Tab-separated table of C-alpha atoms in Angstrom:
chain	number	residue	atom	x	y	z
A	1	UNK	CA	0.966	-19.445	12.873
A	2	UNK	CA	4.689	-19.122	13.553
A	3	UNK	CA	6.860	-21.634	15.341
A	4	UNK	CA	10.560	-21.962	15.988
A	5	UNK	CA	13.323	-20.998	18.407
A	6	UNK	CA	12.937	-17.270	17.774
A	7	UNK	CA	9.259	-16.991	18.731
A	8	UNK	CA	8.786	-14.568	21.628
A	9	UNK	CA	8.243	-15.807	25.167
A	10	UNK	CA	5.295	-13.497	25.728
A	11	UNK	CA	4.095	-9.911	26.017
A	12	UNK	CA	5.713	-7.787	28.734
A	13	UNK	CA	3.421	-7.775	31.773
A	14	UNK	CA	0.374	-8.799	29.729
A	15	UNK	CA	-0.515	-12.389	30.528
A	16	UNK	CA	-3.942	-12.222	28.837
A	17	UNK	CA	-2.433	-11.124	25.500
A	18	UNK	CA	0.259	-13.794	25.838
A	19	UNK	CA	-2.343	-16.509	26.371
A	20	UNK	CA	-4.274	-15.372	23.288
A	21	UNK	CA	-1.189	-15.250	21.068
A	22	UNK	CA	0.918	-18.198	22.287
A	23	UNK	CA	-0.576	-21.668	22.296
A	24	UNK	CA	0.847	-25.165	22.752
A	25	UNK	CA	2.752	-26.440	19.725
A	26	UNK	CA	3.133	-29.945	18.322
A	27	UNK	CA	6.041	-30.634	20.708
A	28	UNK	CA	5.472	-30.539	24.485
A	29	UNK	CA	8.139	-27.849	25.045
A	30	UNK	CA	7.029	-25.634	22.173
A	31	UNK	CA	4.674	-22.672	21.893
A	32	UNK	CA	3.381	-21.382	18.555
A	33	UNK	CA	2.511	-17.755	17.840
A	34	UNK	CA	-0.879	-16.895	16.361
A	35	UNK	CA	-0.276	-13.528	14.688
A	36	UNK	CA	-3.755	-12.783	13.335
A	37	UNK	CA	-2.256	-12.327	9.863
A	38	UNK	CA	-3.981	-14.054	6.929
A	39	UNK	CA	-2.017	-15.309	3.921
A	40	UNK	CA	-2.674	-17.123	0.671
A	41	UNK	CA	-0.289	-19.551	-1.017
A	42	UNK	CA	0.312	-19.529	-4.765
A	43	UNK	CA	0.982	-22.557	-6.965
A	44	UNK	CA	4.745	-22.252	-6.297
A	45	UNK	CA	4.292	-22.260	-2.530
A	46	UNK	CA	4.939	-18.532	-2.013
A	47	UNK	CA	2.938	-16.824	0.725
A	48	UNK	CA	1.132	-13.509	0.171
A	49	UNK	CA	-0.270	-11.365	2.969
A	50	UNK	CA	-3.978	-10.680	2.372
A	51	UNK	CA	-5.245	-9.222	5.631
A	52	UNK	CA	-5.823	-9.692	9.328
A	53	UNK	CA	-8.405	-11.400	11.495
A	54	UNK	CA	-8.787	-8.247	13.583
A	55	UNK	CA	-9.529	-4.721	12.420
A	56	UNK	CA	-5.894	-3.624	12.159
A	57	UNK	CA	-4.502	-2.558	8.771
A	58	UNK	CA	-0.826	-3.224	8.131
A	59	UNK	CA	0.741	-0.614	5.876
A	60	UNK	CA	4.381	0.276	5.304
A	61	UNK	CA	5.346	-2.085	8.120
A	62	UNK	CA	3.109	-0.214	10.587
A	63	UNK	CA	-0.191	-1.129	12.211
A	64	UNK	CA	-3.110	1.262	11.797
A	65	UNK	CA	-6.398	1.108	13.701
A	66	UNK	CA	-9.111	2.295	11.280
A	67	UNK	CA	-11.097	3.805	14.182
A	68	UNK	CA	-8.269	6.278	14.886
A	69	UNK	CA	-8.301	7.537	11.303
A	70	UNK	CA	-12.112	7.594	11.246
A	71	UNK	CA	-12.148	9.752	14.405
A	72	UNK	CA	-9.955	12.343	12.670
A	73	UNK	CA	-12.160	12.251	9.568
A	74	UNK	CA	-15.331	12.670	11.645
A	75	UNK	CA	-13.801	15.743	13.319
A	76	UNK	CA	-13.742	17.593	9.970
A	77	UNK	CA	-16.765	19.932	9.697
A	78	UNK	CA	-17.298	19.053	6.020
A	79	UNK	CA	-17.558	15.290	6.655
A	80	UNK	CA	-20.746	13.624	7.922
A	81	UNK	CA	-19.674	9.964	7.685
A	82	UNK	CA	-16.480	8.076	6.957
A	83	UNK	CA	-15.151	4.546	6.955
A	84	UNK	CA	-11.523	3.480	6.631
A	85	UNK	CA	-10.453	0.258	4.914
A	86	UNK	CA	-7.273	-1.466	3.838
A	87	UNK	CA	-6.824	-1.552	0.063
A	88	UNK	CA	-4.405	-4.218	-1.240
A	89	UNK	CA	-1.240	-2.588	-2.553
A	90	UNK	CA	1.779	-4.433	-4.010
A	91	UNK	CA	4.303	-2.084	-2.360
A	92	UNK	CA	2.653	-1.091	0.913
A	93	UNK	CA	0.931	-4.371	1.802
A	94	UNK	CA	-2.245	-2.386	2.175
A	95	UNK	CA	-2.894	1.276	1.481
A	96	UNK	CA	-5.188	3.219	3.780
A	97	UNK	CA	-8.423	4.015	1.969
A	98	UNK	CA	-11.294	6.212	3.119
A	99	UNK	CA	-14.882	6.396	1.937
A	100	UNK	CA	-16.156	9.832	2.891
A	101	UNK	CA	-19.665	11.280	2.867
A	102	UNK	CA	-19.268	15.029	2.690
A	103	UNK	CA	-21.667	17.733	3.780
A	104	UNK	CA	-19.559	20.248	1.855
A	105	UNK	CA	-19.626	19.338	-1.867
A	106	UNK	CA	-16.483	21.423	-2.492
A	107	UNK	CA	-14.424	19.240	-0.132
A	108	UNK	CA	-11.675	17.600	-2.218
A	109	UNK	CA	-9.372	14.606	-1.763
A	110	UNK	CA	-6.495	17.003	-1.102
A	111	UNK	CA	-8.530	18.810	1.577
A	112	UNK	CA	-9.185	15.507	3.347
A	113	UNK	CA	-5.541	14.433	3.054
A	114	UNK	CA	-4.321	17.789	4.434
A	115	UNK	CA	-6.728	17.544	7.366
A	116	UNK	CA	-5.533	14.012	8.142
A	117	UNK	CA	-1.858	14.985	7.749
A	118	UNK	CA	-2.310	17.691	10.422
A	119	UNK	CA	-3.630	15.157	12.942
A	120	UNK	CA	-2.082	11.779	12.063
A	121	UNK	CA	1.294	10.159	11.499
A	122	UNK	CA	2.206	10.049	7.806
A	123	UNK	CA	1.654	6.288	7.493
A	124	UNK	CA	-1.921	6.712	8.823
A	125	UNK	CA	-3.026	9.314	6.267
A	126	UNK	CA	-5.399	7.786	3.679
A	127	UNK	CA	-3.761	7.409	0.271
A	128	UNK	CA	-7.069	6.671	-1.456
A	129	UNK	CA	-10.151	8.808	-0.821
A	130	UNK	CA	-13.497	8.273	-2.496
A	131	UNK	CA	-16.740	10.198	-2.141
A	132	UNK	CA	-19.655	7.774	-2.638
A	133	UNK	CA	-23.217	9.048	-2.286
A	134	UNK	CA	-23.778	6.702	0.657
A	135	UNK	CA	-21.885	4.107	2.669
A	136	UNK	CA	-22.870	0.437	2.526
A	137	UNK	CA	-24.538	-0.484	5.820
A	138	UNK	CA	-24.630	-4.276	5.565
């Protein structure tokens, strides 16, 4: 939750999004911004970003929707299943990670990265790719 004089007034022409994000603050004239970001506080009072309430991954200052990356992965003929997750990273906030079930056993991490790089912005390309035997379903 963010409050103060520099909090936005709302989303341009999107009243529904504004109502979800801005809520009444402790003072009658004030609105507070609910960002959806989750933080933890250490013993010295420093805040550390740990994730989001929604399915957006923040990496390199950008927002990535895992479903967009998964759609590109699923389009590869050597991939039968894939899931994209945010992996905590001290420099990036979160790195984009992909768990890939391959139908082609010769498919390598570099092959997957090259495929993604042809279809996605650089910040959306998975930096970590693993090939488990199956994906967890629960």
